[in-house]
Short mmCIF file of C-alpha atoms in Angstrom, two decimals:
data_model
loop_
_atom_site.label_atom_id
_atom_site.label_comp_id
_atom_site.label_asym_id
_atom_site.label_seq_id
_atom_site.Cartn_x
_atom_site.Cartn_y
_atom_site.Cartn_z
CA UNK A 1 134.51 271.95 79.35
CA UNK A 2 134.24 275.42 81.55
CA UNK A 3 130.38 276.52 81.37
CA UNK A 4 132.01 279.66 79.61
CA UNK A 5 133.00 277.70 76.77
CA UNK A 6 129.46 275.92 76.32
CA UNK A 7 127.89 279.32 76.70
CA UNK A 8 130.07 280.67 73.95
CA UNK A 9 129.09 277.80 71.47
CA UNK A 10 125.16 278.53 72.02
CA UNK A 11 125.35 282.21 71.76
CA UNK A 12 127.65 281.38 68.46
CA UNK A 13 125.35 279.19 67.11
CA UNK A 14 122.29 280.99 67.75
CA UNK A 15 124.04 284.34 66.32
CA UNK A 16 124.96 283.17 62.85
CA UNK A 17 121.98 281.18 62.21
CA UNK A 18 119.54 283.82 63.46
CA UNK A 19 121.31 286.50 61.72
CA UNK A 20 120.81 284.81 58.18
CA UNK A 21 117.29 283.20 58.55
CA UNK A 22 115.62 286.57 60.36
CA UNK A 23 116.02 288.26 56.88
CA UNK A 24 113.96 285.02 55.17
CA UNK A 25 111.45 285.66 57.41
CA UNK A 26 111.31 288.91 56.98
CA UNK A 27 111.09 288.31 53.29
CA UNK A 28 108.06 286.04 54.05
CA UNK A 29 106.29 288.60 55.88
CA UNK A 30 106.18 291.16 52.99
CA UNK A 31 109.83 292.67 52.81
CA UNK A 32 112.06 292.66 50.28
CA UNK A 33 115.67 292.96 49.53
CA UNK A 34 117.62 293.74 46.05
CA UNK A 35 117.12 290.32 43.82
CA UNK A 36 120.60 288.75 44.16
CA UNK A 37 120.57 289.24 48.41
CA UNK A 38 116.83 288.26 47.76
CA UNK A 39 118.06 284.96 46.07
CA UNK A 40 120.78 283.98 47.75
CA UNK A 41 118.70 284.09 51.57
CA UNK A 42 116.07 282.22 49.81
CA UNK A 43 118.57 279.46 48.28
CA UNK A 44 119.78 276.23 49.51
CA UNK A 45 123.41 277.44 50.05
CA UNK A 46 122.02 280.16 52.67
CA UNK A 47 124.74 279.14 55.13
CA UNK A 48 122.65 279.24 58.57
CA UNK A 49 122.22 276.20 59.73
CA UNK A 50 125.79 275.79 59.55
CA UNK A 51 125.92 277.67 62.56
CA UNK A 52 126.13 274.94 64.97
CA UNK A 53 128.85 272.76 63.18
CA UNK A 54 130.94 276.53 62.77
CA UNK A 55 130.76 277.64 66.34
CA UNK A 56 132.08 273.92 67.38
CA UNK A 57 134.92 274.02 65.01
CA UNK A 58 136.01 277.38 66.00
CA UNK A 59 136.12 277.10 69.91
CA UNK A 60 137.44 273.45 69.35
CA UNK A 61 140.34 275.06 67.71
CA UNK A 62 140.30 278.41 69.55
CA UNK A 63 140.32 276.34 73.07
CA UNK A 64 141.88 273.33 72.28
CA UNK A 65 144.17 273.68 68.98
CA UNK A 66 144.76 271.43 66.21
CA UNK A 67 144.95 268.14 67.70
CA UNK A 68 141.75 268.75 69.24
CA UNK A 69 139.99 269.75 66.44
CA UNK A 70 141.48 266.90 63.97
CA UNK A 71 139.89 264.69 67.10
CA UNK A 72 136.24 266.13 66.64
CA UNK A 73 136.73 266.33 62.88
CA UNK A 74 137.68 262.16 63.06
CA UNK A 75 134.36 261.66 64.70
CA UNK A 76 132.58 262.46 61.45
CA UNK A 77 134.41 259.34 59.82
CA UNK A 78 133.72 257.33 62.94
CA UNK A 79 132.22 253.73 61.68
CA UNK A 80 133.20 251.16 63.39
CA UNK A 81 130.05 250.33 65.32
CA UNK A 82 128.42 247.12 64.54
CA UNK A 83 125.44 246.15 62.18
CA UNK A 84 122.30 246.89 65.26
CA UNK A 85 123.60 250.55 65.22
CA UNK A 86 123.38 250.73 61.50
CA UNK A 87 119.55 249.07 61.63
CA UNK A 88 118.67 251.75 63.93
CA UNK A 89 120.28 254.90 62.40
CA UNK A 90 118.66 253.93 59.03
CA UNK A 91 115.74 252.78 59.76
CA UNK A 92 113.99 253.60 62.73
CA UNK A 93 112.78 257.08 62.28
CA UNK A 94 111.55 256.02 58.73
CA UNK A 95 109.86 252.95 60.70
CA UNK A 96 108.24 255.59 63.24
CA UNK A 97 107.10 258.06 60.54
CA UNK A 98 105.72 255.41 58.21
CA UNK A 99 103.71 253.72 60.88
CA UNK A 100 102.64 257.19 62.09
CA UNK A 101 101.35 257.65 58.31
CA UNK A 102 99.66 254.19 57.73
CA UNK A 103 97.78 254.90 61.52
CA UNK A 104 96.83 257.91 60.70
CA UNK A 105 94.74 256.73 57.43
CA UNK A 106 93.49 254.14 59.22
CA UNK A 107 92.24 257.14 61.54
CA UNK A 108 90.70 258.66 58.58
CA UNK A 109 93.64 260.96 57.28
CA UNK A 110 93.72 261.38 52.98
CA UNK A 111 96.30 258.59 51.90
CA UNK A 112 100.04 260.35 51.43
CA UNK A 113 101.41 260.55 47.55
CA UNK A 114 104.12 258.26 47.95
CA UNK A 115 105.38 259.09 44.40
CA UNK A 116 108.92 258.37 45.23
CA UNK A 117 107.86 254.29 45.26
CA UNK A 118 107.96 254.43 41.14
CA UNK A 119 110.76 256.72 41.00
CA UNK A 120 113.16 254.74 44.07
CA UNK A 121 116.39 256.44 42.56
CA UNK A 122 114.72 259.62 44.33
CA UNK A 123 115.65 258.52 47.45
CA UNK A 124 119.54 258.12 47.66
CA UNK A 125 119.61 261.63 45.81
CA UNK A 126 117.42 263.15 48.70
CA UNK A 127 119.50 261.42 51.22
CA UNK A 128 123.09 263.04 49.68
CA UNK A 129 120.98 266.42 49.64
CA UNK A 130 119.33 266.03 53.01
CA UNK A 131 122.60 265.02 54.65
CA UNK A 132 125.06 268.06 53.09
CA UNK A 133 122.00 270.48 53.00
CA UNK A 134 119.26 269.55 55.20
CA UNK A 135 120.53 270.10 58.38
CA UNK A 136 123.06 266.84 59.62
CA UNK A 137 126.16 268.33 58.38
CA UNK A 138 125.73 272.29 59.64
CA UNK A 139 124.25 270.96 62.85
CA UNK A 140 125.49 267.51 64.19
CA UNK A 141 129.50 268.50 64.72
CA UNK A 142 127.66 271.07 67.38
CA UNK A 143 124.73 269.47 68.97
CA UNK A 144 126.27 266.06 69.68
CA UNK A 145 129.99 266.73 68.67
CA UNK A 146 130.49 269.72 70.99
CA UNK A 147 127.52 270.65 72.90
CA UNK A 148 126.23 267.08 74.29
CA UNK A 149 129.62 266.22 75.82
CA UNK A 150 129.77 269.38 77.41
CA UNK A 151 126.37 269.50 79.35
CA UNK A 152 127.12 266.21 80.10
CA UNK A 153 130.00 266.87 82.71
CA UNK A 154 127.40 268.66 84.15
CA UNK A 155 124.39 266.76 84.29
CA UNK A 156 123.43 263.00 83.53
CA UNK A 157 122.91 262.10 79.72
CA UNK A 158 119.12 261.99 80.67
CA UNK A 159 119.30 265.74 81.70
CA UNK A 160 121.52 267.19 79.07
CA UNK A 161 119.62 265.19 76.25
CA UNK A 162 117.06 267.04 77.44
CA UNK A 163 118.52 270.89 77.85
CA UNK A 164 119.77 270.04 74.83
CA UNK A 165 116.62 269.31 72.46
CA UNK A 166 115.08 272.16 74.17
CA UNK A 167 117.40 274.21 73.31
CA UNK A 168 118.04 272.88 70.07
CA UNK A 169 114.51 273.17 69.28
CA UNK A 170 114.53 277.53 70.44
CA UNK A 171 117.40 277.70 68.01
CA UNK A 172 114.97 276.21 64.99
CA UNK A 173 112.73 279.41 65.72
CA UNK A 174 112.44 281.19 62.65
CA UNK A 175 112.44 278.34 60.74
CA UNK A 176 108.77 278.60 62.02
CA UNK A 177 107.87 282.00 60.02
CA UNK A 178 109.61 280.50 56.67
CA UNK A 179 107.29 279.27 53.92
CA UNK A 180 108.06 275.74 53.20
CA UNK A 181 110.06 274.95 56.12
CA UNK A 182 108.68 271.46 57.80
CA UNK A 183 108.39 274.03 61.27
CA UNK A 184 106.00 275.88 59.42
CA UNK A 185 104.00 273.54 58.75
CA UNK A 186 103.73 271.86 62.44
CA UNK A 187 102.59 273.67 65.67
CA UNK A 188 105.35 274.94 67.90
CA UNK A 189 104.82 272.57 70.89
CA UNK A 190 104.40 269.93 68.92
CA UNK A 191 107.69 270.31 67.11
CA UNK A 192 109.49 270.70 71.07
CA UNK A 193 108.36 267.32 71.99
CA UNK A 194 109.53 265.51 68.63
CA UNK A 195 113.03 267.96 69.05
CA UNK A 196 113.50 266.63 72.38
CA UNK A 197 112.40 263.29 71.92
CA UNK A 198 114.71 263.18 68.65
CA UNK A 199 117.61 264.88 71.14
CA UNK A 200 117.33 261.64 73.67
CA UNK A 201 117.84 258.90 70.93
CA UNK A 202 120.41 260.81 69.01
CA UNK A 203 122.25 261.43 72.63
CA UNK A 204 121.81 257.22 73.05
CA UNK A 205 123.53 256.55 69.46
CA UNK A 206 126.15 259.25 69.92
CA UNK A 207 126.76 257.94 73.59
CA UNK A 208 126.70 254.05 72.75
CA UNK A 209 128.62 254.96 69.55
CA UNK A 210 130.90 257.83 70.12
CA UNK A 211 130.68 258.47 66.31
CA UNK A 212 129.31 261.87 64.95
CA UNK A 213 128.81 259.59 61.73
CA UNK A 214 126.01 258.08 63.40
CA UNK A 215 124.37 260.86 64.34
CA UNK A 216 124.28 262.49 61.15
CA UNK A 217 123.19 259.30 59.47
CA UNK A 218 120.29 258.88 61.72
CA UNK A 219 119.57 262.78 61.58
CA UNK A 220 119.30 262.59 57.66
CA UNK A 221 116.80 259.91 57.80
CA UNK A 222 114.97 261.12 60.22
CA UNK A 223 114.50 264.55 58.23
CA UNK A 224 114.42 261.64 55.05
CA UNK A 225 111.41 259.87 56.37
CA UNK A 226 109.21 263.49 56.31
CA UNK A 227 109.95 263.49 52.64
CA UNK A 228 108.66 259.79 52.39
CA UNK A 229 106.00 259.85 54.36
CA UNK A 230 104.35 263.60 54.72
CA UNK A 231 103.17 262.60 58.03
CA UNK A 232 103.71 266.44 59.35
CA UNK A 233 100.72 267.93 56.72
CA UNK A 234 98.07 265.59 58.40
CA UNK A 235 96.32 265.54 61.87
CA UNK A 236 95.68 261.76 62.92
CA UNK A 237 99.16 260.97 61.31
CA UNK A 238 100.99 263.97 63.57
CA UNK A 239 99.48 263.17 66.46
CA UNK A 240 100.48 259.33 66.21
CA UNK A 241 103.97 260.73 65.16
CA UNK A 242 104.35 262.65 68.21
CA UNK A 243 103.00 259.32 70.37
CA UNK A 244 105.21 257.29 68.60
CA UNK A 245 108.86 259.23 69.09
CA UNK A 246 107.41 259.68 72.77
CA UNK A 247 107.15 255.88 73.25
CA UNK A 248 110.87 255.39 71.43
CA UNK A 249 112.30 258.20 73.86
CA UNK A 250 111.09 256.35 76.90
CA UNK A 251 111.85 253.18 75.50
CA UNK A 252 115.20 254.16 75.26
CA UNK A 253 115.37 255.62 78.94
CA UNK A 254 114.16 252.27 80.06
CA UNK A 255 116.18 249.78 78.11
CA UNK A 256 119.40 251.78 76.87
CA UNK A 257 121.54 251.23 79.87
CA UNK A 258 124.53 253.08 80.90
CA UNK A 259 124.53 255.10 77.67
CA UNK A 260 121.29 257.45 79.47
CA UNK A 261 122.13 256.56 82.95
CA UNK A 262 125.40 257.39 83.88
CA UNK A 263 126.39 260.60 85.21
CA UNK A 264 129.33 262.02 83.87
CA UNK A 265 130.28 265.05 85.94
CA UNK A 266 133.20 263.17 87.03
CA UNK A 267 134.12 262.32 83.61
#
């Protein structure tokens, strides 16, 4: 992929989100726009954090046609990667969080309302609404679909896992001035290490599994387990959250193999 091609996706991606979630901001800092405009900005179907996902299916098509885009659209549907992949996309950011949450009342943090343990059928519901609306779907065809492969014929997986979450994480900006968002509730450096910790695992699965499936599974339950365990509201629990996806980034640069190792600038 010519550097051209990967600046073109960030600078699309960046553009359309920004565009749409500026005027949210803006609405959160004491402007205001006619009702309907006012509504729809404010509303879950604000389209702009699709704008990763719609910058990679446009130059995928624009660059490479049809058959290239029905390849990166496949991906999506990608599941034939066996049962350890599945224990880790579901479960281990839930495991991290949770722990993170049980630590940090042990630490002295105010127990979290878990309400969602008498009402389980919750959960699938916030999963299907996480996953179409929560970020995964607008995101993950970009980030690891388009982007990832791209920075890596340039650098090692180690490197551009790491550009990447950075970057990924600058994109997530005014997400931080939104009422109710989960960035406004966290400090801005704190969120950059969990981005780029999250952007080294997710670049592991996607590597080991070439599947953009995965990746959006194990990005809608990592944005699941915030809703299960409201680790991000408390102090003790944040800081052990931010320990803990530390420790599973660098266990994953230690024991992952080839998947964070190899350099593909040949590729």
């Amino acid at each position: 992929m010519k550097q051209e091609k990967l600046s073109a996706f960030f600078i699309i991606a960046f553009v359309f989100s920004w565009i749409l979630w500026i005027p949210v901001a803006l609405i959160f800092a004491g402007f205001s726009f006619t009702g309907p405009v006012d509504a729809f900005l404010k509303g879950p179907y604000n389209p702009a954090a699709f704008g990763p996902t719609l910058a990679a299916i446009l130059l995928t098509f624009l660059y490479g046609g049809r058959d290239e885009l029905l390849s990166l659209l496949r991906k999506g549907f990608k599941r034939d990667f066996h049962g350890f992949w599945w224990i880790i996309i579901l479960f281990l950011f839930p495991l991290i969080t949770g722990l993170s949450a049980f630590l940090g009342v042990l630490w002295g943090d105010a127990p979290p309302s878990l309400y969602w343990v008498s009402q389980p059928w919750i959960i699938p519901l916030a999963f299907l609404y996480i996953f179409f609306l929560g970020g995964p779907l607008q995101e993950e065809f970009g980030w690891r679909g388009y982007a990832l492969p791209g920075l890596q014929r340039k650098y090692s997986p180690v490197y551009a896992a790491i550009i990447l979450g950075f970057i990924w994480g600058l994109w997530h900006i005014p997400l931080f001035f939104i009422q109710g968002s989960i960035q406004s509730q966290v400090p801005f450096w704190s969120f950059m290490i969990l981005i780029i910790s999250a952007s080294i695992i997710y670049a592991w699965v996607y590597n080991s599994t070439e599947s953009i499936l995965a990746v959006l599974i194990i990005h809608t339950t990592g944005n699941l387990s915030y809703f299960l365990f409201p680790v991000q509201t408390t102090i003790a629990g944040g800081v052990f959250l931010m320990i803990l996806n530390v420790a599973a980034a660098f266990i994953v640069l230690l024991f992952a193999g080839s998947e964070l190792r190899t350099d593909f600038r040949k590729n």
